[in-house]
PDB file of C-alpha atoms in Angstrom:
ATOM      1  CA  MET A  28     -57.306  51.857   0.661  1.00  0.00           C
ATOM      2  CA  ALA A  29     -57.535  53.956   4.294  1.00  0.00           C
ATOM      3  CA  ASP A  30     -55.320  55.529   6.493  1.00  0.00           C
ATOM      4  CA  VAL A  31     -55.007  53.643   9.620  1.00  0.00           C
ATOM      5  CA  VAL A  32     -54.602  57.160  11.198  1.00  0.00           C
ATOM      6  CA  ASP A  33     -57.435  59.398  11.485  1.00  0.00           C
ATOM      7  CA  PRO A  34     -56.421  63.160   9.475  1.00  0.00           C
ATOM      8  CA  ALA A  35     -55.586  65.087  12.977  1.00  0.00           C
ATOM      9  CA  THR A  36     -52.669  62.467  14.149  1.00  0.00           C
ATOM     10  CA  ARG A  37     -51.730  62.043  10.300  1.00  0.00           C
ATOM     11  CA  SER A  38     -51.180  65.771   9.613  1.00  0.00           C
ATOM     12  CA  ARG A  39     -49.424  65.672  13.957  1.00  0.00           C
ATOM     13  CA  MET A  40     -46.957  62.801  12.875  1.00  0.00           C
ATOM     14  CA  MET A  41     -46.221  64.527   9.047  1.00  0.00           C
ATOM     15  CA  SER A  42     -45.508  67.822  10.693  1.00  0.00           C
ATOM     16  CA  GLY A  43     -42.950  66.358  12.853  1.00  0.00           C
ATOM     17  CA  ILE A  44     -41.086  65.405   9.658  1.00  0.00           C
ATOM     18  CA  ARG A  45     -37.626  67.837   9.535  1.00  0.00           C
ATOM     19  CA  GLY A  46     -36.675  68.721   7.268  1.00  0.00           C
ATOM     20  CA  LYS A  47     -32.709  70.079   8.612  1.00  0.00           C
ATOM     21  CA  ASP A  48     -30.792  68.535  10.577  1.00  0.00           C
ATOM     22  CA  THR A  49     -31.807  65.009   9.687  1.00  0.00           C
ATOM     23  CA  LYS A  50     -30.451  62.467  10.955  1.00  0.00           C
ATOM     24  CA  PRO A  51     -28.634  61.341   7.422  1.00  0.00           C
ATOM     25  CA  GLU A  52     -27.216  64.989   7.330  1.00  0.00           C
ATOM     26  CA  MET A  53     -25.612  65.018  10.539  1.00  0.00           C
ATOM     27  CA  LEU A  54     -24.344  61.715   9.801  1.00  0.00           C
ATOM     28  CA  ILE A  55     -22.540  62.936   6.779  1.00  0.00           C
ATOM     29  CA  ARG A  56     -21.802  66.627   8.586  1.00  0.00           C
ATOM     30  CA  ARG A  57     -19.788  64.480  11.516  1.00  0.00           C
ATOM     31  CA  GLY A  58     -17.941  62.503   8.901  1.00  0.00           C
ATOM     32  CA  LEU A  59     -16.380  65.652   6.732  1.00  0.00           C
ATOM     33  CA  HIS A  60     -15.921  67.491  10.177  1.00  0.00           C
ATOM     34  CA  ALA A  61     -13.868  64.658  11.181  1.00  0.00           C
ATOM     35  CA  ARG A  62     -11.613  64.541   8.227  1.00  0.00           C
ATOM     36  CA  GLY A  63     -11.085  68.036   8.412  1.00  0.00           C
ATOM     37  CA  PHE A  64     -13.240  69.353   5.805  1.00  0.00           C
ATOM     38  CA  ARG A  65     -15.314  73.162   7.286  1.00  0.00           C
ATOM     39  CA  TYR A  66     -18.232  74.156   5.984  1.00  0.00           C
ATOM     40  CA  ARG A  67     -21.658  76.295   6.177  1.00  0.00           C
ATOM     41  CA  VAL A  68     -24.372  74.688   6.578  1.00  0.00           C
ATOM     42  CA  HIS A  69     -27.897  76.134   4.873  1.00  0.00           C
ATOM     43  CA  CYS A  70     -27.076  77.884   2.829  1.00  0.00           C
ATOM     44  CA  LYS A  71     -30.040  80.708   2.624  1.00  0.00           C
ATOM     45  CA  ASP A  72     -27.926  82.567  -0.493  1.00  0.00           C
ATOM     46  CA  LEU A  73     -27.681  80.024  -3.454  1.00  0.00           C
ATOM     47  CA  PRO A  74     -30.680  78.419  -4.950  1.00  0.00           C
ATOM     48  CA  GLY A  75     -31.809  75.803  -3.110  1.00  0.00           C
ATOM     49  CA  LYS A  76     -29.948  75.755  -0.021  1.00  0.00           C
ATOM     50  CA  PRO A  77     -27.891  73.471   0.017  1.00  0.00           C
ATOM     51  CA  ASP A  78     -27.148  71.463   2.885  1.00  0.00           C
ATOM     52  CA  LEU A  79     -23.902  72.083   3.098  1.00  0.00           C
ATOM     53  CA  CYS A  80     -21.806  74.417   1.508  1.00  0.00           C
ATOM     54  CA  LEU A  81     -17.586  74.700   1.234  1.00  0.00           C
ATOM     55  CA  PRO A  82     -16.614  77.681   0.038  1.00  0.00           C
ATOM     56  CA  LYS A  83     -12.901  77.197   0.065  1.00  0.00           C
ATOM     57  CA  TYR A  84     -14.596  73.750  -2.487  1.00  0.00           C
ATOM     58  CA  ARG A  85     -17.218  76.095  -4.319  1.00  0.00           C
ATOM     59  CA  ALA A  86     -19.138  72.445  -3.261  1.00  0.00           C
ATOM     60  CA  VAL A  87     -22.209  72.251  -1.727  1.00  0.00           C
ATOM     61  CA  ILE A  88     -24.062  69.002  -1.099  1.00  0.00           C
ATOM     62  CA  PHE A  89     -27.705  68.197  -0.729  1.00  0.00           C
ATOM     63  CA  VAL A  90     -28.584  65.113   1.376  1.00  0.00           C
ATOM     64  CA  HIS A  91     -31.974  64.107  -0.317  1.00  0.00           C
ATOM     65  CA  GLY A  92     -34.535  62.033   1.398  1.00  0.00           C
ATOM     66  CA  CYS A  93     -35.811  58.924  -0.989  1.00  0.00           C
ATOM     67  CA  PHE A  94     -39.302  59.576  -0.410  1.00  0.00           C
ATOM     68  CA  TRP A  95     -39.821  64.125  -0.772  1.00  0.00           C
ATOM     69  CA  HIS A  96     -37.922  63.772  -3.525  1.00  0.00           C
ATOM     70  CA  GLY A  97     -39.077  60.666  -5.135  1.00  0.00           C
ATOM     71  CA  HIS A  98     -35.724  58.419  -5.798  1.00  0.00           C
ATOM     72  CA  ASP A  99     -36.140  55.371  -7.643  1.00  0.00           C
ATOM     73  CA  CYS A 100     -34.709  53.129  -4.752  1.00  0.00           C
ATOM     74  CA  HIS A 101     -36.176  50.122  -2.871  1.00  0.00           C
ATOM     75  CA  MET A 102     -37.000  53.241   0.230  1.00  0.00           C
ATOM     76  CA  PHE A 103     -39.504  55.074  -2.155  1.00  0.00           C
ATOM     77  CA  LYS A 104     -43.008  54.031  -2.818  1.00  0.00           C
ATOM     78  CA  TRP A 105     -45.983  56.215  -4.240  1.00  0.00           C
ATOM     79  CA  PRO A 106     -48.458  56.591  -1.187  1.00  0.00           C
ATOM     80  CA  LYS A 107     -51.633  55.141  -1.941  1.00  0.00           C
ATOM     81  CA  THR A 108     -53.820  58.198  -0.701  1.00  0.00           C
ATOM     82  CA  ARG A 109     -54.286  60.948  -1.928  1.00  0.00           C
ATOM     83  CA  PRO A 110     -51.957  60.418  -4.695  1.00  0.00           C
ATOM     84  CA  GLU A 111     -53.246  63.365  -6.950  1.00  0.00           C
ATOM     85  CA  PHE A 112     -51.538  65.042  -4.609  1.00  0.00           C
ATOM     86  CA  TRP A 113     -48.531  62.987  -3.332  1.00  0.00           C
ATOM     87  CA  ARG A 114     -47.555  63.204  -6.914  1.00  0.00           C
ATOM     88  CA  GLN A 115     -47.387  66.751  -7.428  1.00  0.00           C
ATOM     89  CA  LYS A 116     -46.114  67.329  -4.048  1.00  0.00           C
ATOM     90  CA  ILE A 117     -42.985  65.272  -5.136  1.00  0.00           C
ATOM     91  CA  GLY A 118     -42.816  66.235  -9.432  1.00  0.00           C
ATOM     92  CA  ARG A 119     -42.830  70.533  -7.824  1.00  0.00           C
ATOM     93  CA  ASN A 120     -39.990  69.119  -4.924  1.00  0.00           C
ATOM     94  CA  ARG A 121     -38.208  67.386  -8.357  1.00  0.00           C
ATOM     95  CA  GLU A 122     -38.865  70.195 -10.391  1.00  0.00           C
ATOM     96  CA  VAL A 123     -37.072  72.366  -7.307  1.00  0.00           C
ATOM     97  CA  ASP A 124     -34.172  70.242  -7.443  1.00  0.00           C
ATOM     98  CA  GLY A 125     -33.519  70.437 -11.006  1.00  0.00           C
ATOM     99  CA  VAL A 126     -33.389  74.207 -10.989  1.00  0.00           C
ATOM    100  CA  ALA A 127     -31.420  75.172  -8.173  1.00  0.00           C
ATOM    101  CA  THR A 128     -29.181  72.648  -9.662  1.00  0.00           C
ATOM    102  CA  ALA A 129     -29.020  74.153 -12.801  1.00  0.00           C
ATOM    103  CA  ALA A 130     -28.312  77.276 -11.209  1.00  0.00           C
ATOM    104  CA  LEU A 131     -25.665  76.159  -9.120  1.00  0.00           C
ATOM    105  CA  LEU A 132     -23.846  74.424 -11.793  1.00  0.00           C
ATOM    106  CA  ALA A 133     -23.755  78.399 -14.025  1.00  0.00           C
ATOM    107  CA  ALA A 134     -22.725  79.931 -11.363  1.00  0.00           C
ATOM    108  CA  GLY A 135     -19.567  78.227 -11.005  1.00  0.00           C
ATOM    109  CA  TRP A 136     -20.419  75.908  -8.171  1.00  0.00           C
ATOM    110  CA  ARG A 137     -20.424  72.171  -7.628  1.00  0.00           C
ATOM    111  CA  VAL A 138     -23.183  70.241  -6.648  1.00  0.00           C
ATOM    112  CA  GLY A 139     -23.659  66.938  -4.523  1.00  0.00           C
ATOM    113  CA  VAL A 140     -26.371  64.292  -3.455  1.00  0.00           C
ATOM    114  CA  VAL A 141     -26.181  61.779  -1.247  1.00  0.00           C
ATOM    115  CA  TRP A 142     -29.559  60.301  -0.958  1.00  0.00           C
ATOM    116  CA  GLU A 143     -30.832  58.664   2.033  1.00  0.00           C
ATOM    117  CA  CYS A 144     -30.896  55.282   0.501  1.00  0.00           C
ATOM    118  CA  ALA A 145     -27.312  55.083   1.238  1.00  0.00           C
ATOM    119  CA  LEU A 146     -27.261  55.983   4.635  1.00  0.00           C
ATOM    120  CA  LYS A 147     -30.054  53.505   5.716  1.00  0.00           C
ATOM    121  CA  GLY A 148     -31.944  50.849   4.503  1.00  0.00           C
ATOM    122  CA  ARG A 149     -30.654  47.612   2.784  1.00  0.00           C
ATOM    123  CA  SER A 150     -29.027  49.039   0.472  1.00  0.00           C
ATOM    124  CA  ARG A 151     -26.773  51.280   3.134  1.00  0.00           C
ATOM    125  CA  LEU A 152     -23.489  51.863   1.887  1.00  0.00           C
ATOM    126  CA  PRO A 153     -20.360  51.722   4.501  1.00  0.00           C
ATOM    127  CA  LEU A 154     -20.184  55.205   6.263  1.00  0.00           C
ATOM    128  CA  GLU A 155     -16.178  54.989   5.641  1.00  0.00           C
ATOM    129  CA  THR A 156     -17.323  53.884   2.258  1.00  0.00           C
ATOM    130  CA  MET A 157     -19.867  57.120   0.735  1.00  0.00           C
ATOM    131  CA  MET A 158     -16.722  60.131   2.896  1.00  0.00           C
ATOM    132  CA  ASN A 159     -14.630  58.443   0.636  1.00  0.00           C
ATOM    133  CA  GLU A 160     -16.641  59.212  -2.097  1.00  0.00           C
ATOM    134  CA  CYS A 161     -17.118  62.724  -0.911  1.00  0.00           C
ATOM    135  CA  GLU A 162     -12.926  63.544   0.535  1.00  0.00           C
ATOM    136  CA  SER A 163     -12.633  62.047  -3.581  1.00  0.00           C
ATOM    137  CA  TRP A 164     -15.046  64.239  -5.831  1.00  0.00           C
ATOM    138  CA  LEU A 165     -14.192  67.320  -3.086  1.00  0.00           C
ATOM    139  CA  ALA A 166     -10.215  67.064  -4.129  1.00  0.00           C
ATOM    140  CA  GLY A 167     -10.969  66.445  -7.665  1.00  0.00           C
ATOM    141  CA  SER A 168     -12.668  68.711 -10.096  1.00  0.00           C
ATOM    142  CA  ASP A 169     -16.004  66.898 -10.983  1.00  0.00           C
ATOM    143  CA  ALA A 170     -18.777  68.960 -11.812  1.00  0.00           C
ATOM    144  CA  ILE A 171     -21.584  66.984 -10.244  1.00  0.00           C
ATOM    145  CA  LEU A 172     -21.435  63.658  -7.300  1.00  0.00           C
ATOM    146  CA  GLU A 173     -24.482  61.681  -7.007  1.00  0.00           C
ATOM    147  CA  ILE A 174     -24.104  59.100  -4.260  1.00  0.00           C
ATOM    148  CA  GLN A 175     -27.254  56.609  -3.642  1.00  0.00           C
ATOM    149  CA  GLY A 176     -27.946  53.459  -1.955  1.00  0.00           C
ATOM    150  CA  ALA A 177     -26.207  49.985  -3.379  1.00  0.00           C
ATOM    151  CA  PRO A 178     -28.192  48.020  -5.983  1.00  0.00           C
ATOM    152  CA  THR A 179     -30.544  45.208  -4.221  1.00  0.00           C
ATOM    153  CA  ALA A 180     -32.291  42.405  -5.877  1.00  0.00           C
ATOM    154  CA  GLN A 181     -36.118  43.368  -6.777  1.00  0.00           C
ATOM    155  CA  PRO A 182     -38.423  40.979  -4.243  1.00  0.00           C
TER     156      PRO A 182
END
């Protein structure tokens, strides 16, 4: 199936997608800050440049977009145009995520991942629930946290 817009328009649209300070990331940042957590953002000195770094808790949080990181949820669909390019691109993103997570865990950091589907879409969780999960994980000792959207019935 051909793309519904011309290549120049598609290029302009894709270049407008941000990698930092996204709406889901800002929701998590505001929620944690309101609860008294202080953090650094986009820590360049750590593997994977985590979205949030909480040195006091030796923890980092990634806020992953379901499309860009190939999450198995209702928000991710394989594109029909240039499928080989997208399989390679998203596959590489997943590889990089795995390497970064392993390196952080090996260095003694705790790693949290909040998926976009937990923050928006039909499977989103209440923000209060998500913040409670993040807060209890930060106060606890678990090495890994993963928050994803609530399971939905497949149509």
